[in-house]
PDB file of C-alpha atoms and ligand atoms in Angstrom:
ATOM      1  CA  MET P   1      74.405  32.854 -59.508  1.00 91.00           C
ATOM      2  CA  THR P   2      74.809  30.024 -57.158  1.00 97.00           C
ATOM      3  CA  VAL P   3      78.036  30.372 -54.933  1.00 98.00           C
ATOM      4  CA  VAL P   4      79.309  27.771 -52.451  1.00 98.00           C
ATOM      5  CA  LEU P   5      80.803  28.855 -49.470  1.00 98.00           C
ATOM      6  CA  ARG P   6      83.236  26.893 -47.214  1.00 98.00           C
ATOM      7  CA  THR P   7      84.319  28.846 -43.905  1.00 98.00           C
ATOM      8  CA  GLN P   8      82.776  31.135 -41.921  1.00 98.00           C
ATOM      9  CA  ASP P   9      84.594  34.049 -43.009  1.00 98.00           C
ATOM     10  CA  GLU P  10      83.582  32.989 -46.549  1.00 98.00           C
ATOM     11  CA  LEU P  11      79.643  32.818 -45.273  1.00 98.00           C
ATOM     12  CA  ASP P  12      79.819  36.267 -43.562  1.00 98.00           C
ATOM     13  CA  ALA P  13      81.289  38.252 -45.956  1.00 98.00           C
ATOM     14  CA  TRP P  14      78.838  36.966 -48.482  1.00 98.00           C
ATOM     15  CA  LEU P  15      75.759  37.750 -45.921  1.00 98.00           C
ATOM     16  CA  ALA P  16      76.923  41.013 -45.690  1.00 98.00           C
ATOM     17  CA  ARG P  17      75.628  41.671 -49.100  1.00 98.00           C
ATOM     18  CA  ALA P  18      72.847  39.305 -49.437  1.00 98.00           C
ATOM     19  CA  PRO P  19      69.350  40.758 -49.840  1.00 98.00           C
ATOM     20  CA  GLY P  20      67.145  39.882 -47.051  1.00 97.00           C
ATOM     21  CA  PRO P  21      65.184  37.911 -45.741  1.00 98.00           C
ATOM     22  CA  ARG P  22      67.162  34.747 -45.536  1.00 98.00           C
ATOM     23  CA  GLY P  23      65.260  31.102 -45.991  1.00 99.00           C
ATOM     24  CA  VAL P  24      67.811  28.511 -45.012  1.00 99.00           C
ATOM     25  CA  VAL P  25      67.116  24.693 -45.891  1.00 99.00           C
ATOM     26  CA  LEU P  26      69.033  22.356 -44.025  1.00 98.00           C
ATOM     27  CA  THR P  27      70.376  19.019 -45.811  1.00 98.00           C
ATOM     28  CA  MET P  28      73.184  16.575 -45.536  1.00 97.00           C
ATOM     29  CA  GLY P  29      73.801  16.345 -49.131  1.00 97.00           C
ATOM     30  CA  ALA P  30      72.976  13.738 -51.688  1.00 96.00           C
ATOM     31  CA  LEU P  31      69.950  16.064 -52.677  1.00 98.00           C
ATOM     32  CA  HIS P  32      66.354  14.931 -54.110  1.00 98.00           C
ATOM     33  CA  ALA P  33      63.188  16.273 -55.272  1.00 98.00           C
ATOM     34  CA  GLY P  34      62.458  16.205 -51.753  1.00 98.00           C
ATOM     35  CA  HIS P  35      65.121  19.114 -50.955  1.00 98.00           C
ATOM     36  CA  GLU P  36      64.208  20.432 -54.265  1.00 98.00           C
ATOM     37  CA  ALA P  37      60.831  21.051 -52.676  1.00 98.00           C
ATOM     38  CA  LEU P  38      62.575  22.499 -49.715  1.00 98.00           C
ATOM     39  CA  MET P  39      64.347  25.158 -51.865  1.00 98.00           C
ATOM     40  CA  ARG P  40      60.984  26.231 -53.236  1.00 98.00           C
ATOM     41  CA  ALA P  41      59.211  26.555 -50.198  1.00 98.00           C
ATOM     42  CA  ALA P  42      62.144  28.786 -49.007  1.00 99.00           C
ATOM     43  CA  ARG P  43      62.251  30.932 -52.245  1.00 98.00           C
ATOM     44  CA  ALA P  44      57.884  31.475 -51.628  1.00 98.00           C
ATOM     45  CA  GLU P  45      58.939  32.404 -48.249  1.00 98.00           C
ATOM     46  CA  VAL P  46      61.585  34.851 -49.069  1.00 98.00           C
ATOM     47  CA  GLY P  47      60.613  36.287 -52.563  1.00 98.00           C
ATOM     48  CA  THR P  48      63.460  38.581 -53.595  1.00 98.00           C
ATOM     49  CA  GLY P  49      65.432  37.680 -50.749  1.00 98.00           C
ATOM     50  CA  SER P  50      68.020  35.008 -50.234  1.00 98.00           C
ATOM     51  CA  VAL P  51      67.793  31.405 -50.116  1.00 99.00           C
ATOM     52  CA  ILE P  52      70.839  29.377 -48.550  1.00 99.00           C
ATOM     53  CA  VAL P  53      71.310  25.597 -48.745  1.00 98.00           C
ATOM     54  CA  THR P  54      73.396  24.339 -45.991  1.00 98.00           C
ATOM     55  CA  VAL P  55      75.083  20.681 -47.075  1.00 98.00           C
ATOM     56  CA  PHE P  56      76.950  19.054 -44.001  1.00 98.00           C
ATOM     57  CA  VAL P  57      76.578  15.537 -42.674  1.00 97.00           C
ATOM     58  CA  ASN P  58      76.707  16.128 -39.110  1.00 95.00           C
ATOM     59  CA  PRO P  59      78.710  13.829 -36.797  1.00 95.00           C
ATOM     60  CA  THR P  60      76.888  14.491 -33.596  1.00 93.00           C
ATOM     61  CA  GLN P  61      73.554  13.363 -34.590  1.00 93.00           C
ATOM     62  CA  PHE P  62      74.934   9.868 -35.611  1.00 95.00           C
ATOM     63  CA  GLY P  63      75.142   6.978 -33.532  1.00 93.00           C
ATOM     64  CA  PRO P  64      78.999   4.814 -32.920  1.00 90.00           C
ATOM     65  CA  ASN P  65      77.283   2.067 -35.099  1.00 88.00           C
ATOM     66  CA  GLU P  66      75.512   3.887 -37.612  1.00 93.00           C
ATOM     67  CA  ASP P  67      76.117   5.161 -41.190  1.00 92.00           C
ATOM     68  CA  PHE P  68      78.087   8.273 -40.686  1.00 95.00           C
ATOM     69  CA  ALA P  69      81.337   6.983 -42.821  1.00 93.00           C
ATOM     70  CA  LYS P  70      79.171   5.926 -45.490  1.00 93.00           C
ATOM     71  CA  TYR P  71      76.316   8.616 -45.841  1.00 94.00           C
ATOM     72  CA  PRO P  72      76.524   9.214 -49.684  1.00 93.00           C
ATOM     73  CA  ARG P  73      78.350  12.549 -50.441  1.00 95.00           C
ATOM     74  CA  THR P  74      77.782  14.033 -53.929  1.00 96.00           C
ATOM     75  CA  LEU P  75      78.436  17.595 -53.760  1.00 97.00           C
ATOM     76  CA  ASP P  76      78.967  18.619 -57.594  1.00 97.00           C
ATOM     77  CA  ALA P  77      75.651  17.239 -58.023  1.00 98.00           C
ATOM     78  CA  ASP P  78      74.078  18.687 -55.015  1.00 98.00           C
ATOM     79  CA  VAL P  79      75.502  22.270 -56.304  1.00 98.00           C
ATOM     80  CA  GLU P  80      73.757  21.645 -59.609  1.00 98.00           C
ATOM     81  CA  ARG P  81      71.019  20.702 -58.106  1.00 98.00           C
ATOM     82  CA  CYS P  82      70.561  23.821 -55.720  1.00 98.00           C
ATOM     83  CA  ARG P  83      71.708  25.804 -59.398  1.00 98.00           C
ATOM     84  CA  ALA P  84      68.800  24.765 -61.089  1.00 98.00           C
ATOM     85  CA  GLN P  85      66.419  26.029 -58.184  1.00 98.00           C
ATOM     86  CA  GLY P  86      67.843  29.368 -58.013  1.00 98.00           C
ATOM     87  CA  VAL P  87      69.395  28.859 -54.473  1.00 98.00           C
ATOM     88  CA  ASP P  88      71.570  31.714 -53.906  1.00 98.00           C
ATOM     89  CA  ALA P  89      74.353  29.813 -51.973  1.00 98.00           C
ATOM     90  CA  VAL P  90      75.504  26.197 -50.714  1.00 98.00           C
ATOM     91  CA  PHE P  91      77.148  26.716 -47.103  1.00 98.00           C
ATOM     92  CA  THR P  92      79.281  23.468 -46.972  1.00 98.00           C
ATOM     93  CA  PRO P  93      81.588  23.937 -43.964  1.00 98.00           C
ATOM     94  CA  ASP P  94      83.693  21.312 -42.656  1.00 97.00           C
ATOM     95  CA  VAL P  95      83.275  20.006 -39.080  1.00 97.00           C
ATOM     96  CA  ASP P  96      85.813  22.449 -37.736  1.00 97.00           C
ATOM     97  CA  VAL P  97      83.891  25.104 -39.000  1.00 98.00           C
ATOM     98  CA  VAL P  98      80.777  24.119 -37.371  1.00 98.00           C
ATOM     99  CA  TYR P  99      82.158  23.122 -33.944  1.00 97.00           C
ATOM    100  CA  PRO P 100      85.500  24.961 -33.844  1.00 97.00           C
ATOM    101  CA  PRO P 101      88.190  23.546 -31.128  1.00 96.00           C
ATOM    102  CA  GLY P 102      87.620  24.979 -28.153  1.00 96.00           C
ATOM    103  CA  MET P 103      84.358  26.592 -28.800  1.00 96.00           C
ATOM    104  CA  GLN P 104      81.616  25.767 -26.218  1.00 96.00           C
ATOM    105  CA  ILE P 105      78.703  24.971 -28.785  1.00 96.00           C
ATOM    106  CA  SER P 106      75.060  25.510 -26.753  1.00 96.00           C
ATOM    107  CA  THR P 107      73.027  22.460 -26.499  1.00 97.00           C
ATOM    108  CA  TYR P 108      69.168  21.752 -26.151  1.00 98.00           C
ATOM    109  CA  GLU P 109      67.562  19.256 -24.100  1.00 96.00           C
ATOM    110  CA  PRO P 110      65.464  17.681 -26.575  1.00 97.00           C
ATOM    111  CA  GLY P 111      62.846  16.303 -23.246  1.00 96.00           C
ATOM    112  CA  PRO P 112      60.185  13.768 -23.530  1.00 95.00           C
ATOM    113  CA  LEU P 113      59.871  14.199 -27.399  1.00 96.00           C
ATOM    114  CA  GLY P 114      63.206  13.227 -28.100  1.00 96.00           C
ATOM    115  CA  SER P 115      63.323   9.751 -26.241  1.00 96.00           C
ATOM    116  CA  THR P 116      60.157   8.285 -28.000  1.00 97.00           C
ATOM    117  CA  LEU P 117      60.267   6.814 -31.865  1.00 98.00           C
ATOM    118  CA  GLU P 118      63.368   7.909 -33.355  1.00 97.00           C
ATOM    119  CA  GLY P 119      64.633   8.870 -29.893  1.00 97.00           C
ATOM    120  CA  ALA P 120      64.524   5.434 -28.421  1.00 96.00           C
ATOM    121  CA  ALA P 121      65.772   3.798 -31.397  1.00 94.00           C
ATOM    122  CA  ARG P 122      68.670   6.318 -31.655  1.00 94.00           C
ATOM    123  CA  PRO P 123      69.579   7.703 -28.579  1.00 94.00           C
ATOM    124  CA  GLY P 124      71.530  10.803 -28.688  1.00 95.00           C
ATOM    125  CA  HIS P 125      70.255  11.493 -32.090  1.00 96.00           C
ATOM    126  CA  PHE P 126      67.697  14.494 -31.090  1.00 97.00           C
ATOM    127  CA  ALA P 127      70.137  16.221 -29.105  1.00 97.00           C
ATOM    128  CA  GLY P 128      72.535  16.184 -32.012  1.00 97.00           C
ATOM    129  CA  VAL P 129      70.146  17.597 -34.321  1.00 98.00           C
ATOM    130  CA  LEU P 130      68.828  20.363 -32.028  1.00 98.00           C
ATOM    131  CA  GLN P 131      72.289  21.327 -31.332  1.00 98.00           C
ATOM    132  CA  VAL P 132      73.302  21.384 -35.402  1.00 98.00           C
ATOM    133  CA  VAL P 133      70.006  23.231 -36.275  1.00 98.00           C
ATOM    134  CA  ALA P 134      70.661  25.988 -34.236  1.00 98.00           C
ATOM    135  CA  ARG P 135      74.200  26.301 -35.097  1.00 98.00           C
ATOM    136  CA  LEU P 136      73.623  26.270 -38.422  1.00 98.00           C
ATOM    137  CA  LEU P 137      70.500  28.613 -38.499  1.00 98.00           C
ATOM    138  CA  MET P 138      72.483  31.223 -36.087  1.00 98.00           C
ATOM    139  CA  LEU P 139      75.448  31.116 -38.671  1.00 98.00           C
ATOM    140  CA  THR P 140      73.264  31.771 -41.424  1.00 98.00           C
ATOM    141  CA  ARG P 141      71.177  34.247 -39.850  1.00 98.00           C
ATOM    142  CA  ALA P 142      67.901  32.458 -40.736  1.00 98.00           C
ATOM    143  CA  ASP P 143      64.665  34.329 -40.701  1.00 98.00           C
ATOM    144  CA  VAL P 144      62.982  31.448 -42.018  1.00 99.00           C
ATOM    145  CA  THR P 145      63.640  27.693 -42.589  1.00 99.00           C
ATOM    146  CA  CYS P 146      61.726  24.997 -44.079  1.00 99.00           C
ATOM    147  CA  PHE P 147      61.736  21.264 -42.737  1.00 98.00           C
ATOM    148  CA  GLY P 148      60.091  18.186 -44.403  1.00 98.00           C
ATOM    149  CA  GLU P 149      57.296  16.235 -42.601  1.00 98.00           C
ATOM    150  CA  LYS P 150      59.363  13.264 -43.804  1.00 98.00           C
ATOM    151  CA  ASP P 151      61.278  13.685 -40.540  1.00 98.00           C
ATOM    152  CA  TYR P 152      57.873  14.688 -38.683  1.00 98.00           C
ATOM    153  CA  GLN P 153      59.417  13.930 -34.973  1.00 98.00           C
ATOM    154  CA  GLN P 154      62.343  16.153 -35.943  1.00 98.00           C
ATOM    155  CA  LEU P 155      60.240  18.998 -37.481  1.00 98.00           C
ATOM    156  CA  ALA P 156      58.192  19.010 -33.743  1.00 98.00           C
ATOM    157  CA  LEU P 157      61.463  19.304 -31.974  1.00 98.00           C
ATOM    158  CA  VAL P 158      62.976  21.881 -34.027  1.00 98.00           C
ATOM    159  CA  ARG P 159      59.953  24.039 -33.728  1.00 98.00           C
ATOM    160  CA  THR P 160      60.609  24.336 -30.021  1.00 98.00           C
ATOM    161  CA  LEU P 161      64.038  26.285 -31.063  1.00 98.00           C
ATOM    162  CA  PRO P 162      62.625  29.616 -31.418  1.00 98.00           C
ATOM    163  CA  SER P 163      61.095  29.519 -27.809  1.00 97.00           C
ATOM    164  CA  ARG P 164      64.401  28.334 -26.438  1.00 96.00           C
ATOM    165  CA  GLU P 165      67.319  30.062 -28.157  1.00 98.00           C
ATOM    166  CA  PRO P 166      66.902  33.891 -28.290  1.00 98.00           C
ATOM    167  CA  ALA P 167      68.963  34.435 -31.497  1.00 98.00           C
ATOM    168  CA  LEU P 168      66.441  32.303 -33.004  1.00 98.00           C
ATOM    169  CA  ALA P 169      63.225  33.710 -31.732  1.00 98.00           C
ATOM    170  CA  HIS P 170      62.400  35.734 -35.221  1.00 98.00           C
ATOM    171  CA  CYS P 171      62.723  32.622 -36.960  1.00 98.00           C
ATOM    172  CA  ARG P 172      59.903  30.836 -38.680  1.00 98.00           C
ATOM    173  CA  PHE P 173      60.073  26.930 -38.986  1.00 98.00           C
ATOM    174  CA  VAL P 174      57.777  25.924 -42.216  1.00 98.00           C
ATOM    175  CA  GLY P 175      56.769  22.414 -42.759  1.00 98.00           C
ATOM    176  CA  VAL P 176      56.876  21.092 -46.073  1.00 98.00           C
ATOM    177  CA  PRO P 177      54.849  17.824 -47.084  1.00 98.00           C
ATOM    178  CA  ILE P 178      56.695  14.404 -48.015  1.00 98.00           C
ATOM    179  CA  VAL P 179      57.928  13.929 -51.633  1.00 98.00           C
ATOM    180  CA  ARG P 180      57.543  10.494 -52.988  1.00 98.00           C
ATOM    181  CA  ASP P 181      58.337   8.591 -56.183  1.00 98.00           C
ATOM    182  CA  ALA P 182      55.481   7.627 -58.370  1.00 98.00           C
ATOM    183  CA  ASP P 183      55.148   4.363 -56.518  1.00 97.00           C
ATOM    184  CA  GLY P 184      54.575   5.914 -53.115  1.00 98.00           C
ATOM    185  CA  LEU P 185      57.895   5.545 -52.029  1.00 98.00           C
ATOM    186  CA  ALA P 186      59.087   8.551 -49.919  1.00 98.00           C
ATOM    187  CA  LEU P 187      62.252  10.214 -51.249  1.00 98.00           C
ATOM    188  CA  SER P 188      65.355   9.804 -49.228  1.00 98.00           C
ATOM    189  CA  SER P 189      68.983   9.973 -49.592  1.00 96.00           C
ATOM    190  CA  ARG P 190      69.177   6.396 -47.943  1.00 96.00           C
ATOM    191  CA  ASN P 191      67.359   4.816 -50.690  1.00 97.00           C
ATOM    192  CA  ARG P 192      70.419   5.086 -52.327  1.00 96.00           C
ATOM    193  CA  TYR P 193      71.619   2.008 -50.498  1.00 96.00           C
ATOM    194  CA  LEU P 194      68.807  -0.082 -51.912  1.00 98.00           C
ATOM    195  CA  THR P 195      69.290  -2.770 -53.850  1.00 98.00           C
ATOM    196  CA  ALA P 196      66.246  -3.110 -56.665  1.00 98.00           C
ATOM    197  CA  ASP P 197      64.960  -5.964 -54.526  1.00 98.00           C
ATOM    198  CA  GLN P 198      65.082  -3.857 -51.621  1.00 98.00           C
ATOM    199  CA  ARG P 199      63.582  -0.945 -52.918  1.00 98.00           C
ATOM    200  CA  ALA P 200      60.652  -3.006 -54.275  1.00 98.00           C
ATOM    201  CA  ALA P 201      60.082  -4.779 -50.598  1.00 98.00           C
ATOM    202  CA  ALA P 202      60.306  -1.615 -49.303  1.00 98.00           C
ATOM    203  CA  LEU P 203      56.941  -0.683 -50.978  1.00 98.00           C
ATOM    204  CA  ALA P 204      55.365  -2.496 -47.970  1.00 98.00           C
ATOM    205  CA  ILE P 205      56.201   0.640 -46.041  1.00 98.00           C
ATOM    206  CA  PRO P 206      53.988   3.346 -47.722  1.00 98.00           C
ATOM    207  CA  ALA P 207      51.542   0.211 -48.310  1.00 98.00           C
ATOM    208  CA  SER P 208      51.328   0.165 -44.325  1.00 98.00           C
ATOM    209  CA  LEU P 209      50.224   3.585 -44.188  1.00 98.00           C
ATOM    210  CA  SER P 210      47.745   3.321 -46.767  1.00 98.00           C
ATOM    211  CA  LEU P 211      46.344   0.528 -45.154  1.00 98.00           C
ATOM    212  CA  VAL P 212      45.938   2.569 -41.833  1.00 98.00           C
ATOM    213  CA  GLN P 213      44.567   5.460 -43.837  1.00 98.00           C
ATOM    214  CA  ARG P 214      41.747   3.020 -45.327  1.00 97.00           C
ATOM    215  CA  MET P 215      41.203   1.488 -42.009  1.00 98.00           C
ATOM    216  CA  LEU P 216      40.636   4.357 -40.242  1.00 97.00           C
ATOM    217  CA  ALA P 217      38.527   6.091 -42.997  1.00 96.00           C
ATOM    218  CA  ASP P 218      36.225   3.147 -42.592  1.00 95.00           C
ATOM    219  CA  GLY P 219      35.743   3.195 -39.092  1.00 95.00           C
ATOM    220  CA  ALA P 220      38.273   1.003 -37.496  1.00 97.00           C
ATOM    221  CA  SER P 221      39.615   1.796 -34.373  1.00 96.00           C
ATOM    222  CA  VAL P 222      43.205   2.902 -33.545  1.00 97.00           C
ATOM    223  CA  GLY P 223      44.130  -0.256 -32.223  1.00 97.00           C
ATOM    224  CA  GLU P 224      42.674  -2.522 -34.940  1.00 97.00           C
ATOM    225  CA  ALA P 225      44.239  -0.363 -37.493  1.00 98.00           C
ATOM    226  CA  GLN P 226      47.632  -0.580 -35.700  1.00 98.00           C
ATOM    227  CA  THR P 227      47.290  -4.687 -35.290  1.00 98.00           C
ATOM    228  CA  ALA P 228      46.650  -4.532 -38.720  1.00 98.00           C
ATOM    229  CA  ALA P 229      49.679  -2.618 -40.077  1.00 98.00           C
ATOM    230  CA  HIS P 230      51.642  -4.492 -38.070  1.00 98.00           C
ATOM    231  CA  ALA P 231      50.723  -7.691 -39.012  1.00 98.00           C
ATOM    232  CA  PHE P 232      50.866  -6.432 -42.787  1.00 98.00           C
ATOM    233  CA  LEU P 233      54.576  -5.456 -42.398  1.00 98.00           C
ATOM    234  CA  ASP P 234      55.512  -8.764 -40.123  1.00 97.00           C
ATOM    235  CA  ALA P 235      54.300 -10.575 -43.338  1.00 98.00           C
ATOM    236  CA  ALA P 236      55.688  -8.410 -45.907  1.00 98.00           C
ATOM    237  CA  PRO P 237      59.089 -10.093 -46.748  1.00 97.00           C
ATOM    238  CA  GLY P 238      62.610  -8.552 -46.440  1.00 97.00           C
ATOM    239  CA  ILE P 239      61.250  -5.851 -43.807  1.00 98.00           C
ATOM    240  CA  THR P 240      61.957  -5.803 -40.270  1.00 98.00           C
ATOM    241  CA  LEU P 241      59.256  -3.371 -38.492  1.00 98.00           C
ATOM    242  CA  ASP P 242      60.929  -0.936 -35.772  1.00 98.00           C
ATOM    243  CA  TYR P 243      57.832   0.783 -35.032  1.00 98.00           C
ATOM    244  CA  LEU P 244      54.289   1.922 -36.435  1.00 98.00           C
ATOM    245  CA  VAL P 245      52.189   4.255 -34.178  1.00 98.00           C
ATOM    246  CA  ILE P 246      49.435   6.174 -34.637  1.00 98.00           C
ATOM    247  CA  SER P 247      49.617   9.311 -32.544  1.00 98.00           C
ATOM    248  CA  SER P 248      48.593  12.943 -32.316  1.00 98.00           C
ATOM    249  CA  ASN P 249      49.531  15.432 -34.802  1.00 98.00           C
ATOM    250  CA  GLY P 250      52.082  16.593 -31.681  1.00 97.00           C
ATOM    251  CA  LEU P 251      53.179  12.943 -30.902  1.00 97.00           C
ATOM    252  CA  ASP P 252      51.097  12.169 -27.862  1.00 96.00           C
ATOM    253  CA  ALA P 253      48.321   9.656 -27.149  1.00 97.00           C
ATOM    254  CA  PRO P 254      45.947   9.513 -30.491  1.00 97.00           C
ATOM    255  CA  PRO P 255      42.824  12.017 -30.070  1.00 97.00           C
ATOM    256  CA  SER P 256      39.447   9.541 -30.031  1.00 95.00           C
ATOM    257  CA  GLU P 257      38.372  11.702 -33.154  1.00 96.00           C
ATOM    258  CA  GLY P 258      39.962  13.913 -35.669  1.00 97.00           C
ATOM    259  CA  GLU P 259      43.128  14.620 -37.422  1.00 98.00           C
ATOM    260  CA  ALA P 260      46.245  12.208 -36.465  1.00 98.00           C
ATOM    261  CA  ARG P 261      49.442  11.164 -37.729  1.00 98.00           C
ATOM    262  CA  ALA P 262      50.623   7.559 -38.636  1.00 98.00           C
ATOM    263  CA  LEU P 263      54.356   6.873 -38.445  1.00 98.00           C
ATOM    264  CA  VAL P 264      56.280   4.013 -39.227  1.00 98.00           C
ATOM    265  CA  ALA P 265      59.957   3.295 -39.435  1.00 98.00           C
ATOM    266  CA  ALA P 266      61.331  -0.145 -40.615  1.00 98.00           C
ATOM    267  CA  ARG P 267      64.636  -1.817 -41.978  1.00 98.00           C
ATOM    268  CA  VAL P 268      65.475  -3.101 -45.321  1.00 98.00           C
ATOM    269  CA  GLY P 269      68.571  -5.045 -44.975  1.00 97.00           C
ATOM    270  CA  GLU P 270      70.670  -2.721 -43.238  1.00 94.00           C
ATOM    271  CA  THR P 271      68.981   0.436 -44.302  1.00 97.00           C
ATOM    272  CA  ARG P 272      66.257   2.066 -42.070  1.00 97.00           C
ATOM    273  CA  LEU P 273      63.651   3.925 -43.763  1.00 98.00           C
ATOM    274  CA  LEU P 274      60.862   6.415 -42.163  1.00 98.00           C
ATOM    275  CA  ASP P 275      57.731   7.438 -43.483  1.00 98.00           C
ATOM    276  CA  ASN P 276      54.409   8.921 -42.126  1.00 98.00           C
ATOM    277  CA  THR P 277      51.020  10.292 -43.056  1.00 98.00           C
ATOM    278  CA  ALA P 278      48.026  12.336 -41.919  1.00 98.00           C
ATOM    279  CA  VAL P 279      45.234  10.048 -40.807  1.00 98.00           C
ATOM    280  CA  HIS P 280      41.629  10.661 -39.951  1.00 98.00           C
ATOM    281  CA  ILE P 281      40.277   8.970 -36.721  1.00 97.00           C
ATOM    282  CA  HIS P 282      36.547   8.296 -36.910  1.00 93.00           C
ATOM    283  CA  GLN P 283      34.504   8.146 -33.109  1.00 80.00           C
ATOM    284  CA  ALA P 284      33.783   4.664 -32.776  1.00 70.00           C
ATOM    285  CA  VAL P 285      30.109   3.698 -33.116  1.00 61.00           C
ATOM    286  CA  LYS P 286      28.455   3.167 -29.885  1.00 54.00           C
ATOM    287  CA  GLN P 287      26.651  -0.513 -30.074  1.00 55.00           C
TER     288      GLN P 287
HETATM  289  P1  AMP C 301      68.013  15.253 -44.632  1.00 84.86           P
HETATM  290  O1  AMP C 301      69.269  15.477 -46.094  1.00 84.86           O
HETATM  291  O2  AMP C 301      67.733  13.436 -45.152  1.00 84.86           O
HETATM  292  O3  AMP C 301      68.827  15.469 -43.687  1.00 84.86           O
HETATM  293  O4  AMP C 301      67.047  16.224 -45.117  1.00 84.86           O
HETATM  294  C1  AMP C 301      67.268  17.356 -44.958  1.00 84.86           C
HETATM  295  C2  AMP C 301      65.597  18.034 -45.113  1.00 84.86           C
HETATM  296  O5  AMP C 301      64.928  17.582 -46.127  1.00 84.86           O
HETATM  297  C3  AMP C 301      64.768  17.580 -43.998  1.00 84.86           C
HETATM  298  O6  AMP C 301      63.894  18.576 -43.347  1.00 84.86           O
HETATM  299  C4  AMP C 301      64.007  16.606 -44.234  1.00 84.86           C
HETATM  300  O7  AMP C 301      63.086  16.608 -43.715  1.00 84.86           O
HETATM  301  C5  AMP C 301      63.859  17.087 -45.829  1.00 84.86           C
HETATM  302  N1  AMP C 301      63.471  15.838 -46.518  1.00 84.86           N
HETATM  303  C6  AMP C 301      64.164  14.508 -46.732  1.00 84.86           C
HETATM  304  N2  AMP C 301      63.608  14.061 -47.665  1.00 84.86           N
HETATM  305  C7  AMP C 301      62.183  14.442 -47.944  1.00 84.86           C
HETATM  306  C8  AMP C 301      61.100  14.172 -48.569  1.00 84.86           C
HETATM  307  N3  AMP C 301      60.843  12.869 -49.294  1.00 84.86           N
HETATM  308  N4  AMP C 301      60.310  14.704 -48.621  1.00 84.86           N
HETATM  309  C9  AMP C 301      60.157  16.334 -48.008  1.00 84.86           C
HETATM  310  N5  AMP C 301      61.192  16.607 -47.294  1.00 84.86           N
HETATM  311  C10 AMP C 301      61.910  15.717 -47.080  1.00 84.86           C
END
């Protein structure tokens, strides 16, 4: 049975009886198969313990001109998806439950990783993310939590929480691979904003990552692959490139050889979409 909990009292009463360990999946709702993969990963982690999904559109991670007000809210359908995945509880608190008026909620400085890429495009975003992630994981008393590699920089940042927040020192963070539609587009709640034409245009995003992957596999340098992918996206109709970078798995400068990551952000109409993939850099052949 999947119960829906809204207040801290309801959550606490339920947690008092719920078998451990507790696996928690944090979402903003408008759930899709990517979120379902996280639910299954959480179940695999906790076995006969409890899986809790939170549905909360967090105001502190949205900038003033972003889509907080119009972010899709589809709670009934979300609960159905959770039920079908055998989730034990959906915690969907009001803003006042997460941030009770007058209560000081801990914040965590994102550091340098918080001001590059998504952090550069969305000032304050990662401070808001770290705050809500820590708060929700503490409220739900998470032992393990699953995050999508879809938001790769977010995953890198939230993984720093156990060393910074004593109440989360025991909590394990598990990364889950990106779930894509059959045509390659990474699933995202924001894909709902796209018209059919925009969705077709958005396919250039995964295509640019495939191009990078292929070029690097064929021995191109990081610079060559990046330049080609920029040119490809600049020429693609209906897309405005924000960034496409090849970096180390830790989001530093790329290694001269070995496993690395390619990350892209681009706008299609008003909708900002993210994607990334693992790549392999081959050592430059000396002439
Ligand atoms: P959101 O509801 O968009 O805040 O995402 C909640 C969680 O689902 C985050 O950990 C995301 O990285 C993850 N997620 C979103 N889309 C995907 C996807 N296509 N594949 C895997 N995980 C995803």
